[in-house]
XYZ file of C-alpha atoms in Angstrom:
763
model
C 0.001 -0.001 0.003
C 1.355 3.450 -0.890
C 1.810 5.662 2.145
C -0.314 8.367 0.563
C -3.237 5.935 0.793
C -2.697 5.342 4.523
C -5.167 7.701 6.073
C -5.611 8.173 9.783
C -9.037 7.783 11.249
C -9.844 11.411 12.034
C -12.409 12.062 14.691
C -15.641 13.895 14.060
C -16.545 17.196 15.602
C -17.384 15.684 18.965
C -14.078 13.780 19.035
C -12.101 16.925 18.127
C -13.804 18.937 20.887
C -13.132 16.116 23.351
C -9.482 15.912 22.314
C -8.948 19.687 22.620
C -10.685 19.809 26.002
C -8.712 16.830 27.236
C -5.401 18.412 26.115
C -6.385 21.713 27.752
C -7.187 19.926 30.990
C -3.909 18.013 30.841
C -1.967 21.244 30.252
C -3.810 22.962 33.123
C -2.998 20.008 35.347
C 0.654 20.146 34.334
C 1.088 23.896 34.865
C -1.036 24.059 38.018
C 1.071 21.746 40.133
C 2.938 24.448 42.026
C 1.272 25.519 45.287
C 0.618 29.153 45.938
C 3.204 31.136 47.816
C 2.694 31.397 51.584
C 1.163 34.433 53.202
C 3.923 36.635 54.762
C 3.874 36.236 58.546
C 3.756 39.468 60.636
C 6.323 40.782 63.044
C 4.410 39.400 65.991
C 4.389 35.826 64.653
C 5.366 33.131 67.196
C 9.071 33.051 67.876
C 9.456 29.493 66.554
C 8.150 30.591 63.131
C 9.913 32.434 60.324
C 8.460 35.910 59.789
C 8.898 37.663 56.438
C 8.172 40.996 58.061
C 10.948 40.530 60.626
C 13.313 39.488 57.817
C 12.259 42.408 55.640
C 13.473 44.850 58.273
C 16.946 43.342 57.741
C 16.533 43.686 53.951
C 15.753 47.402 54.323
C 18.847 47.885 56.501
C 21.177 45.968 54.200
C 19.931 47.219 50.820
C 19.846 50.980 51.297
C 22.485 51.424 48.571
C 24.631 49.197 46.364
C 27.341 47.513 48.469
C 30.084 46.236 46.177
C 33.137 44.588 47.682
C 35.560 46.864 49.532
C 33.191 49.853 49.618
C 31.971 51.793 52.662
C 28.423 50.535 52.075
C 29.779 47.001 52.080
C 31.388 47.586 55.464
C 28.159 49.079 56.784
C 26.243 45.949 55.761
C 28.911 43.759 57.409
C 28.699 45.768 60.637
C 24.916 45.401 60.648
C 25.214 41.611 60.370
C 27.715 41.497 63.206
C 25.518 43.696 65.389
C 22.402 41.568 64.851
C 24.293 38.330 65.511
C 25.555 39.750 68.791
C 21.996 40.738 69.715
C 21.128 37.038 69.284
C 23.792 36.168 71.856
C 26.429 34.978 69.382
C 30.013 36.087 68.761
C 30.557 36.016 64.974
C 33.926 35.667 63.279
C 35.096 37.956 60.472
C 37.377 36.121 58.091
C 39.523 38.851 56.547
C 41.880 37.390 53.979
C 43.331 37.855 50.529
C 42.074 35.573 47.786
C 43.336 35.165 44.217
C 41.607 33.818 41.115
C 42.887 33.355 37.579
C 40.955 32.660 34.409
C 42.085 32.072 30.809
C 39.784 31.985 27.805
C 40.386 29.839 24.674
C 42.252 32.727 23.075
C 44.806 32.697 25.958
C 43.602 35.992 27.373
C 44.390 35.876 31.075
C 42.521 37.797 33.805
C 43.619 37.740 37.429
C 41.491 38.851 40.372
C 43.080 39.692 43.694
C 40.826 40.794 46.538
C 40.618 41.259 50.286
C 37.329 39.741 51.392
C 35.523 39.959 54.733
C 33.353 36.925 55.374
C 31.070 36.876 58.446
C 30.686 33.436 60.043
C 28.890 32.045 63.064
C 28.454 28.477 64.281
C 25.535 27.067 66.188
C 26.758 23.987 68.106
C 24.766 20.782 67.951
C 24.138 18.087 70.540
C 26.022 15.241 68.843
C 29.111 14.043 70.639
C 31.774 11.412 70.137
C 35.468 10.939 69.620
C 35.209 12.531 66.183
C 33.246 15.717 65.571
C 30.213 14.860 63.318
C 29.907 16.767 60.050
C 28.243 20.167 60.079
C 25.599 21.722 57.847
C 26.841 24.820 56.004
C 24.234 27.482 55.191
C 25.712 30.065 52.811
C 24.649 33.266 51.121
C 26.326 36.603 50.370
C 25.799 40.153 51.512
C 27.599 42.139 48.792
C 25.895 43.420 45.639
C 26.778 44.571 42.167
C 27.740 48.165 41.366
C 24.412 49.057 39.736
C 21.898 47.506 42.107
C 20.720 47.692 45.675
C 20.574 43.899 45.641
C 17.441 43.524 47.750
C 16.769 40.022 46.423
C 20.250 39.257 45.150
C 22.156 39.235 48.430
C 20.120 41.081 51.072
C 17.058 38.792 51.076
C 19.019 35.586 51.634
C 21.245 37.224 54.239
C 18.162 38.554 56.008
C 16.516 35.118 55.839
C 19.604 33.640 57.436
C 19.457 36.161 60.309
C 15.792 35.289 60.912
C 16.613 31.574 60.680
C 19.329 31.992 63.300
C 16.842 33.797 65.582
C 14.313 30.965 65.213
C 16.897 28.262 65.859
C 18.185 30.103 68.929
C 14.628 30.220 70.286
C 14.250 26.402 70.094
C 16.198 23.300 71.131
C 19.598 22.754 69.482
C 19.899 20.447 66.503
C 21.967 17.284 66.405
C 24.575 18.690 63.997
C 26.464 21.933 64.155
C 25.191 24.545 61.696
C 27.705 26.960 60.151
C 26.340 30.209 58.737
C 28.492 31.894 56.072
C 27.693 35.459 54.987
C 30.152 35.675 52.097
C 31.754 38.786 50.662
C 32.914 39.271 47.068
C 30.477 36.817 45.468
C 29.511 39.273 42.738
C 33.096 39.479 41.411
C 33.756 35.774 41.064
C 32.551 33.940 44.212
C 35.637 35.080 46.082
C 34.119 34.830 49.519
C 33.185 31.166 49.267
C 36.589 30.506 47.658
C 38.294 32.112 50.693
C 36.230 29.978 53.086
C 36.959 26.753 51.230
C 40.697 27.395 50.842
C 41.571 29.049 54.145
C 39.010 28.619 56.938
C 39.419 25.624 59.329
C 35.637 25.093 59.550
C 35.627 24.110 55.887
C 36.970 20.664 56.865
C 33.904 20.043 59.079
C 31.238 20.536 56.407
C 29.102 17.538 55.477
C 26.351 19.268 53.519
C 26.018 22.686 51.855
C 22.773 24.664 51.490
C 23.420 27.808 49.398
C 20.915 30.553 48.692
C 21.696 33.016 45.917
C 18.678 34.769 44.445
C 18.439 36.112 40.922
C 14.879 37.535 40.787
C 12.755 39.306 43.411
C 9.513 37.379 43.256
C 8.023 33.976 42.475
C 8.706 30.650 44.109
C 12.052 29.459 45.415
C 13.537 26.777 43.172
C 16.396 24.280 43.404
C 18.515 25.311 40.452
C 21.830 23.551 41.042
C 22.992 20.381 42.792
C 26.328 18.719 43.305
C 26.971 15.185 44.580
C 23.374 14.941 45.810
C 22.519 11.318 46.601
C 19.118 9.804 47.312
C 19.117 10.917 50.975
C 19.820 14.536 50.005
C 17.224 14.628 47.190
C 14.619 12.982 49.433
C 15.408 15.413 52.204
C 14.908 18.361 49.908
C 11.575 16.991 48.672
C 10.412 16.401 52.233
C 11.683 19.518 53.983
C 11.192 22.261 51.353
C 7.546 22.119 50.353
C 6.709 23.869 47.120
C 10.342 24.227 46.032
C 10.590 23.061 42.394
C 13.659 21.641 40.756
C 14.927 19.302 38.075
C 18.176 18.062 36.647
C 17.443 19.846 33.352
C 17.077 23.184 35.116
C 20.417 22.632 36.811
C 22.145 21.897 33.495
C 20.392 24.840 31.805
C 21.656 27.222 34.469
C 25.227 26.018 34.074
C 25.120 26.321 30.276
C 23.354 29.682 30.065
C 25.632 31.441 32.551
C 28.748 29.438 31.724
C 29.018 28.487 35.356
C 31.175 25.804 36.926
C 28.965 23.320 38.854
C 28.831 24.349 42.553
C 31.658 26.909 42.062
C 34.355 26.960 44.732
C 32.143 24.948 47.120
C 32.689 21.897 44.898
C 36.145 21.613 46.475
C 34.497 20.619 49.777
C 33.525 17.337 48.061
C 30.239 17.278 49.910
C 26.626 17.380 48.632
C 25.381 20.821 47.721
C 21.887 22.128 47.138
C 21.670 25.659 45.708
C 18.408 27.573 45.753
C 17.229 30.818 44.192
C 14.194 32.842 43.219
C 14.336 33.342 39.448
C 11.255 35.436 38.562
C 10.955 39.195 38.514
C 13.295 42.111 38.487
C 17.077 42.155 38.476
C 19.829 44.751 38.409
C 18.713 48.354 39.064
C 15.100 47.299 39.601
C 16.045 44.991 42.498
C 15.003 47.334 45.274
C 13.493 46.659 48.701
C 10.190 48.263 47.625
C 9.823 45.728 44.798
C 10.719 42.638 46.778
C 7.759 40.263 47.082
C 7.257 39.443 50.775
C 5.527 36.183 49.880
C 8.746 35.148 48.088
C 10.783 36.093 51.143
C 8.428 34.013 53.319
C 8.808 31.049 50.947
C 12.589 31.294 51.023
C 12.644 31.545 54.804
C 10.262 28.616 55.350
C 12.316 26.473 53.003
C 15.627 27.539 54.606
C 14.365 26.820 58.107
C 12.841 23.504 57.109
C 15.995 22.332 55.334
C 18.260 23.277 58.257
C 15.964 21.561 60.750
C 15.721 18.432 58.621
C 19.379 17.967 57.709
C 20.475 19.169 61.155
C 18.803 16.080 62.630
C 19.777 13.547 59.935
C 22.894 11.421 59.661
C 25.075 13.083 57.011
C 26.392 9.848 55.567
C 26.306 9.866 51.789
C 26.294 7.204 49.112
C 29.310 6.596 46.952
C 27.236 6.930 43.753
C 25.784 10.383 44.207
C 24.601 11.462 40.737
C 20.869 11.100 40.318
C 18.233 11.851 37.738
C 15.541 13.928 39.477
C 12.465 15.781 38.333
C 9.059 16.819 39.526
C 5.743 15.332 38.473
C 2.944 17.890 38.856
C 0.859 17.300 41.993
C 2.781 14.099 42.706
C 6.154 15.312 43.932
C 9.804 14.538 43.205
C 10.895 11.441 41.309
C 14.530 10.398 41.365
C 16.625 7.393 40.483
C 20.367 6.658 40.110
C 22.142 7.711 36.964
C 23.286 4.072 36.509
C 19.776 3.276 35.266
C 20.022 5.748 32.383
C 21.591 3.433 29.822
C 19.307 0.436 30.641
C 16.306 2.705 30.138
C 17.789 4.114 26.929
C 18.390 0.616 25.541
C 14.791 -0.314 26.398
C 13.531 2.746 24.518
C 15.695 1.986 21.499
C 14.555 -1.674 21.469
C 10.895 -0.592 21.664
C 11.460 1.965 18.911
C 12.949 -0.691 16.640
C 10.025 -3.026 17.379
C 7.427 -0.329 16.632
C 9.152 0.542 13.336
C 9.103 -3.098 12.283
C 5.451 -3.485 13.309
C 4.458 -0.329 11.416
C 6.347 -1.436 8.322
C 4.518 -4.758 8.441
C 0.984 -3.550 9.215
C 0.932 -0.137 7.517
C 3.280 -0.876 4.650
C 5.543 2.118 5.414
C 8.492 2.465 3.003
C 11.944 2.996 4.411
C 12.519 6.053 2.239
C 9.385 7.658 3.655
C 10.568 6.998 7.198
C 13.853 8.709 6.373
C 12.016 11.674 4.872
C 9.696 11.819 7.860
C 12.701 11.819 10.203
C 14.354 14.781 8.483
C 11.033 16.584 8.104
C 10.179 16.280 11.798
C 13.667 17.391 12.709
C 13.225 20.481 10.577
C 9.813 21.221 12.079
C 11.209 20.867 15.596
C 14.332 22.964 15.054
C 12.790 25.794 13.003
C 10.841 27.577 15.819
C 13.834 27.536 18.188
C 16.248 28.698 15.474
C 13.845 31.462 14.416
C 13.521 32.738 17.985
C 17.287 32.764 18.315
C 17.811 34.652 15.050
C 15.125 37.228 15.820
C 16.283 37.796 19.404
C 18.129 41.021 18.607
C 15.191 42.419 16.649
C 11.496 42.772 17.483
C 10.989 39.276 18.884
C 12.570 40.043 22.227
C 9.812 42.611 22.879
C 7.414 39.638 22.883
C 9.289 37.690 25.501
C 10.737 40.375 27.738
C 9.221 42.063 30.732
C 7.278 40.592 33.588
C 5.936 37.093 32.903
C 2.343 36.763 34.043
C 1.729 33.145 32.947
C -0.087 33.804 29.666
C 2.821 34.380 27.257
C 3.949 30.753 27.345
C 0.332 29.583 26.805
C 0.025 31.961 23.869
C 3.291 30.761 22.339
C 2.206 27.146 22.875
C -1.147 27.721 21.109
C 0.420 29.616 18.203
C 3.141 26.979 17.963
C 0.514 24.253 17.917
C -1.272 25.939 15.044
C 1.911 26.329 13.008
C 2.912 22.759 13.868
C -0.385 21.361 12.499
C 0.102 23.345 9.263
C 3.644 22.016 8.833
C 2.467 18.528 9.740
C -0.155 18.621 6.978
C 2.485 19.353 4.359
C 4.758 16.615 5.624
C 1.868 14.178 5.887
C 0.863 14.787 2.271
C 4.443 14.050 1.222
C 5.195 10.857 3.192
C 2.034 9.755 4.941
C 1.163 10.080 8.590
C 2.795 6.778 9.778
C 6.148 8.006 8.457
C 5.618 11.332 10.262
C 5.024 9.512 13.530
C 7.978 7.175 13.137
C 10.230 10.018 12.019
C 9.463 12.026 15.101
C 10.144 9.072 17.369
C 13.405 8.272 15.592
C 14.528 11.907 16.079
C 13.666 11.680 19.767
C 15.479 8.346 20.048
C 18.634 9.708 18.418
C 18.581 12.704 20.752
C 18.034 10.370 23.744
C 21.151 8.377 22.881
C 23.180 11.575 22.478
C 22.228 13.067 25.848
C 22.550 9.690 27.584
C 26.231 9.937 26.660
C 26.751 13.684 27.213
C 24.301 14.780 29.964
C 22.814 11.607 31.429
C 20.983 13.285 34.338
C 18.757 15.106 31.827
C 17.604 12.031 29.880
C 14.205 11.883 31.596
C 13.013 14.810 29.480
C 13.169 12.564 26.402
C 12.955 9.103 27.854
C 9.515 9.086 29.404
C 7.719 11.095 26.725
C 9.261 8.796 24.107
C 8.255 5.647 25.967
C 4.717 6.997 26.324
C 4.491 7.830 22.619
C 5.940 4.451 21.563
C 3.575 2.519 23.820
C 0.551 4.437 22.557
C 1.541 3.929 18.895
C 2.193 0.247 19.450
C -1.295 -0.015 21.006
C -2.805 1.702 17.968
C -1.157 -0.901 15.726
C -2.687 -3.748 17.713
C -5.758 -5.423 16.268
C -7.686 -5.087 19.529
C -7.508 -1.291 19.545
C -8.082 -1.163 15.813
C -11.370 -2.997 16.402
C -12.447 -0.403 18.979
C -12.466 3.085 17.356
C -13.678 4.626 20.626
C -10.436 3.540 22.325
C -8.185 5.526 19.950
C -8.582 8.884 21.644
C -7.922 7.662 25.222
C -4.854 5.753 23.951
C -3.539 8.845 22.152
C -4.121 11.040 25.216
C -2.329 8.533 27.431
C 0.629 8.503 25.053
C 0.836 12.312 24.998
C 0.460 12.637 28.784
C 4.130 12.083 29.747
C 5.267 14.743 27.284
C 2.740 17.284 28.463
C 3.369 16.586 32.158
C 7.135 16.798 31.855
C 7.907 19.139 28.963
C 5.267 21.874 29.442
C 6.266 22.701 33.078
C 9.917 22.566 32.062
C 9.321 24.963 29.175
C 7.663 27.315 31.679
C 10.567 27.011 34.142
C 13.071 27.870 31.383
C 10.882 30.587 29.881
C 10.486 32.522 33.127
C 14.079 33.176 34.318
C 15.725 33.039 30.868
C 13.006 34.625 28.678
C 15.222 37.543 27.632
C 17.676 35.333 25.796
C 16.588 31.710 25.816
C 13.032 31.535 24.543
C 14.461 29.279 21.834
C 14.954 26.545 24.450
C 11.380 26.783 25.625
C 10.219 26.592 21.998
C 12.424 23.582 21.396
C 10.781 21.772 24.318
C 7.303 22.649 23.028
C 8.303 21.409 19.554
C 9.498 18.124 21.095
C 6.192 17.767 22.915
C 4.287 18.419 19.647
C 6.394 15.895 17.705
C 5.763 13.134 20.222
C 2.040 13.926 20.074
C 1.725 13.687 16.287
C -0.907 10.882 16.378
C -3.080 13.092 18.549
C -2.576 16.136 16.322
C -3.596 14.033 13.324
C -6.971 13.514 14.986
C -7.644 17.279 15.217
C -5.887 18.457 12.059
C -8.874 20.328 10.692
C -8.896 23.903 9.413
C -11.151 25.277 12.079
C -8.936 23.646 14.766
C -5.889 25.489 13.408
C -7.761 28.762 13.226
C -9.109 28.280 16.732
C -5.655 27.661 18.184
C -4.224 30.654 16.354
C -7.022 32.993 17.468
C -6.790 31.808 21.051
C -3.006 32.322 21.049
C -3.284 35.874 19.670
C -5.980 36.747 22.232
C -3.789 35.487 25.078
C -0.782 37.334 23.693
C -2.779 40.552 23.580
C -3.869 40.213 27.179
C -0.408 39.328 28.582
C 0.173 42.501 30.524
C 2.826 43.081 33.158
C 1.583 42.809 36.705
C 3.970 45.459 38.035
C 4.542 49.117 37.076
C 5.860 49.959 33.660
C 9.630 50.393 33.200
C 9.291 54.178 33.264
C 8.400 54.018 36.952
C 11.369 51.891 37.936
C 14.773 53.141 39.050
C 17.710 53.034 36.676
C 21.453 52.860 37.220
C 23.270 55.971 36.196
C 25.280 55.294 33.024
C 27.630 58.207 33.636
C 31.377 57.958 34.288
C 33.458 60.833 35.650
C 36.868 60.142 34.119
C 39.983 61.998 35.302
C 42.790 61.275 32.867
C 46.483 61.769 33.716
C 47.608 61.732 30.078
C 45.434 64.675 28.965
C 45.406 66.259 32.455
C 41.671 66.763 31.987
C 38.365 65.389 33.282
C 35.564 64.025 31.172
C 31.969 62.871 31.368
C 31.534 59.547 29.595
C 28.564 57.299 28.850
C 28.111 54.114 26.793
C 26.646 54.408 23.253
C 22.984 53.995 24.256
C 19.896 56.166 23.997
C 20.002 58.913 26.619
C 17.190 60.504 28.589
C 16.802 64.314 28.586
C 18.876 64.794 31.738
C 21.833 62.667 30.604
C 21.611 64.102 27.071
C 22.084 67.606 28.547
C 25.539 66.605 29.762
C 26.674 65.973 26.182
C 25.268 69.057 24.392
C 27.924 69.276 21.669
C 27.918 65.635 20.541
C 25.110 64.665 18.132
C 26.006 60.980 18.320
C 28.504 58.726 20.075
C 32.004 58.732 18.562
C 35.576 57.691 19.422
C 37.349 59.720 22.036
C 40.721 59.629 20.286
C 42.573 61.949 22.705
C 41.995 59.617 25.650
C 41.395 56.112 24.242
C 43.000 56.169 20.764
C 41.780 55.381 17.282
C 41.017 51.721 17.958
C 38.548 52.493 20.746
C 34.766 52.091 20.706
C 32.275 54.884 20.188
C 30.883 56.561 23.303
C 29.336 59.790 24.595
C 31.864 62.254 26.006
C 32.174 65.885 27.029
C 34.471 68.003 29.202
C 33.761 67.820 32.907
C 34.598 70.239 35.745
C 37.873 69.750 37.508
C 37.770 67.778 40.787
C 40.853 68.409 42.907
C 39.610 66.080 45.609
C 40.218 63.098 43.292
C 43.887 62.123 43.045
C 45.524 60.400 40.121
C 46.904 56.911 40.696
C 50.442 57.152 42.128
C 52.478 55.071 39.678
C 56.251 54.858 39.729
C 58.392 53.094 37.119
C 61.248 51.184 38.841
C 62.849 48.951 36.157
C 62.771 48.559 32.409
C 65.469 46.001 31.575
C 66.328 43.646 28.698
C 67.736 40.109 28.782
C 65.568 38.992 30.405
C 62.940 41.624 29.660
C 61.709 42.806 33.022
C 59.446 45.689 33.980
C 58.859 46.744 37.577
C 56.634 49.517 38.868
C 54.554 50.468 41.888
C 50.928 51.551 42.194
C 49.363 53.274 45.202
C 45.822 54.584 45.470
C 45.705 57.864 47.345
C 41.916 57.655 46.951
C 41.837 54.273 48.708
C 39.781 53.100 45.724
C 37.823 49.924 46.337
C 38.543 48.698 42.818
C 41.675 49.036 40.674
C 41.588 47.757 37.111
C 44.892 47.231 35.290
C 45.805 45.812 31.901
C 48.852 45.489 29.636
C 48.621 46.633 26.014
C 50.822 45.498 23.085
C 52.824 42.787 24.895
C 52.569 39.126 25.808
C 53.112 38.509 29.502
C 55.194 35.477 30.529
C 55.182 36.141 34.286
C 53.556 38.607 36.670
C 53.779 39.171 40.414
C 52.733 41.728 43.003
C 54.652 42.193 46.269
C 56.377 38.894 45.648
C 53.080 37.001 45.109
C 52.946 35.135 41.761
C 49.988 36.162 39.667
C 50.760 34.491 36.348
C 53.530 32.110 35.301
C 52.289 31.182 31.837
C 52.478 32.983 28.503
C 49.298 34.883 27.693
C 48.068 36.715 24.620
C 46.759 39.556 26.726
C 46.815 40.166 30.458
C 44.541 42.106 32.821
C 43.899 42.314 36.495
C 41.188 43.410 38.975
C 42.184 44.373 42.504
C 39.680 44.925 45.311
C 40.195 46.260 48.821
C 43.858 47.211 48.413
C 43.155 50.611 50.023
C 46.439 52.630 50.076
C 48.872 49.672 50.017
C 52.104 50.061 48.051
C 51.736 47.473 45.305
C 55.020 46.504 43.577
C 54.505 44.721 40.279
C 57.001 42.754 38.241
C 56.291 41.744 34.616
C 58.341 39.556 32.317
C 57.472 40.130 28.641
C 58.850 39.301 25.193
C 62.250 40.871 24.441
C 62.365 44.358 22.895
C 58.614 44.872 23.332
C 57.274 48.377 23.789
C 54.078 48.226 25.809
C 51.713 50.184 27.994
C 50.325 49.471 31.478
C 46.953 51.095 32.027
C 45.770 51.712 35.606
C 42.251 52.843 36.540
C 40.961 53.492 40.034
C 37.206 52.934 40.040
C 35.050 54.408 42.787
C 31.243 53.955 42.961
C 29.233 57.141 42.652
C 29.763 60.475 40.953
C 30.920 63.931 42.118
C 27.364 65.266 42.495
C 28.566 68.889 42.807
C 29.814 68.663 39.216
C 26.447 67.468 37.854
C 23.564 69.711 36.793
C 20.459 69.508 38.954
C 18.308 66.498 38.094
C 14.713 67.467 37.256
C 11.896 65.978 39.325
C 10.342 64.487 36.176
C 13.408 62.348 35.442
C 13.369 58.668 36.232
C 14.717 57.813 39.725
C 18.314 56.716 39.938
C 19.690 53.947 42.134
C 21.827 55.620 44.835
C 25.611 55.542 44.430
C 25.522 54.369 40.816
C 27.693 55.782 38.110
C 31.468 55.506 38.438
C 34.317 57.887 39.201
C 37.588 56.924 37.575
C 41.146 58.187 38.016
C 43.442 56.884 35.264
C 47.112 56.808 34.419
C 49.267 54.974 31.860
C 52.885 53.829 32.067
C 54.942 53.445 28.843
C 57.746 50.851 28.801
C 59.910 51.275 25.690
C 61.728 48.342 24.221
C 65.514 48.483 24.537
C 67.649 47.388 21.619
């Protein structure tokens, strides 16, 4: 029989309506599995309970202004933590130490970070005793922020939740295990605080489990977004102790890939299980203010933090040798997890079932091999096209569709529109190869992808395995003579086959769409396309014109009603883009700003520049375009004190000193036009390998005399650029800001004092 003559048994109007309603109910069930956030508890809540209002008072104290590492605001936040811990009857430690970090990209560009960090630590002793001290639970967050944000959620909220958790634990009986609380410094510039704790603090050797909280957004539920060496006891403990906290292995891998992050960061060197939690929804950067922090989110984080500490503080921290596990959430049913050693047996089972279904279809539906091949490539194209299109259009108008506050309807709209387009594409492919070849092609694509990720990312295989097994089982049932004799059984069988894909892929698409919508909608669309492909038999049943039109109309209606729930961007604070730049080479001061659209106030600072252009006098001909204009002189800002000490050949050696009279919290330094073979400061080795380019960030050096030694290629003439960067601007030099202008985050903008040393090659 020719495949074109193999027609599916399409349902009538009643069957189509039933299928659409059943799919809608299944999608609602899948997306409605997350419980509502808890109601924030008031200040007068019982002492043994976590109160979001009590914690919010700490957030307000910590997040008054940005508090980057080594700044005065950072020290004020640290002093507040110490004061509150002493009020609770504790004597905290301050770990003040120097930490160094080096990174090299594939082009051999080396960047070194050297910083003085100030970690705040406190330890609550447990009741366990014995000849050997039992392992402790480490609860970690950070209290510093970025330069352009008050960091109410990202930093202050988790630190505040830790303070409230300590208060609650102090009000009750002690736990079995010691609990170490780490308020880390310098996390926003490379996780330097946790690195210092792991490398240099004696308590690091006592840790048996790490619970880290590091928020990204300021509202929505807390999620588990990264794990490391988490065995069955740890995963089960999370599922039991942190109610309503979602998480999956795919989300963990997505986070690592999208932010190019090393799993667990420096805490991986503790070689203990780690669970890392965050809130991912809502505002970030300049919009992360105390006023915009959702108190229900803070209550959810605090309840989860307290529950996890109480649970693991009473459990034996003995972990399995085989720690890696596949874990995911089934809506309304909870967490499912199994060892990664079962991945390949399950994958082989799926491949065997796929082979059997292909053979059965070839026998009973007379499907030609060439049509199966065409169907495979056709389904692959249908699945890849939406994701690729979203990626290509990201820098144009498409990102306006997916940016902003996500209110739950955008993903539904995209799913409905995607379903309509998918049915249209499916019709064309079906006319070319027949619907059995479409079905088998989609399953072969999924099977090939399953084998690939079983080898490369085995903990994520569930996202393909169970939807594929469901689709294969349903299609095999359709090929059986018993189901063929019962037309009424076709729709229930098809719905059952599509259920695993809907239950697993739709919530995952939502979880990726929410935190990563600005840049990774293509991943959410790829998951939706996979769900559609594995539901082809069901789509065939409803592939009618009015069904396509109905899906498209419903999607457009939802897209038109997807309005932000919070104030429009015009009402939100912004970070000042201005830089006050005092340049030693020109002996002048300048206002600078990046080449972006300017508001009326900022535009008034650059009255003589119609558009951004290169500032050749300061940065040279090979610099980028920017806004610039002359700025008033500021005698209170000193230039970097740089002194050339040596410039020798054979071997080529350059030595110089740098001192910051401004006690700048941040010094940025880089070498231009020379390859560095070795670098040191005050006898401390910074680099001992050849690099294509070399740069360095220093934090908290205050007014130390820094003596640098550089070994470079012989006869090279090169420059050493030094910039002292201080948060904030000389406000007296700025024009008065009108009341109608958008509010600005306090202490944003940057003041820079710059100098350049020239080392000429000697022949």
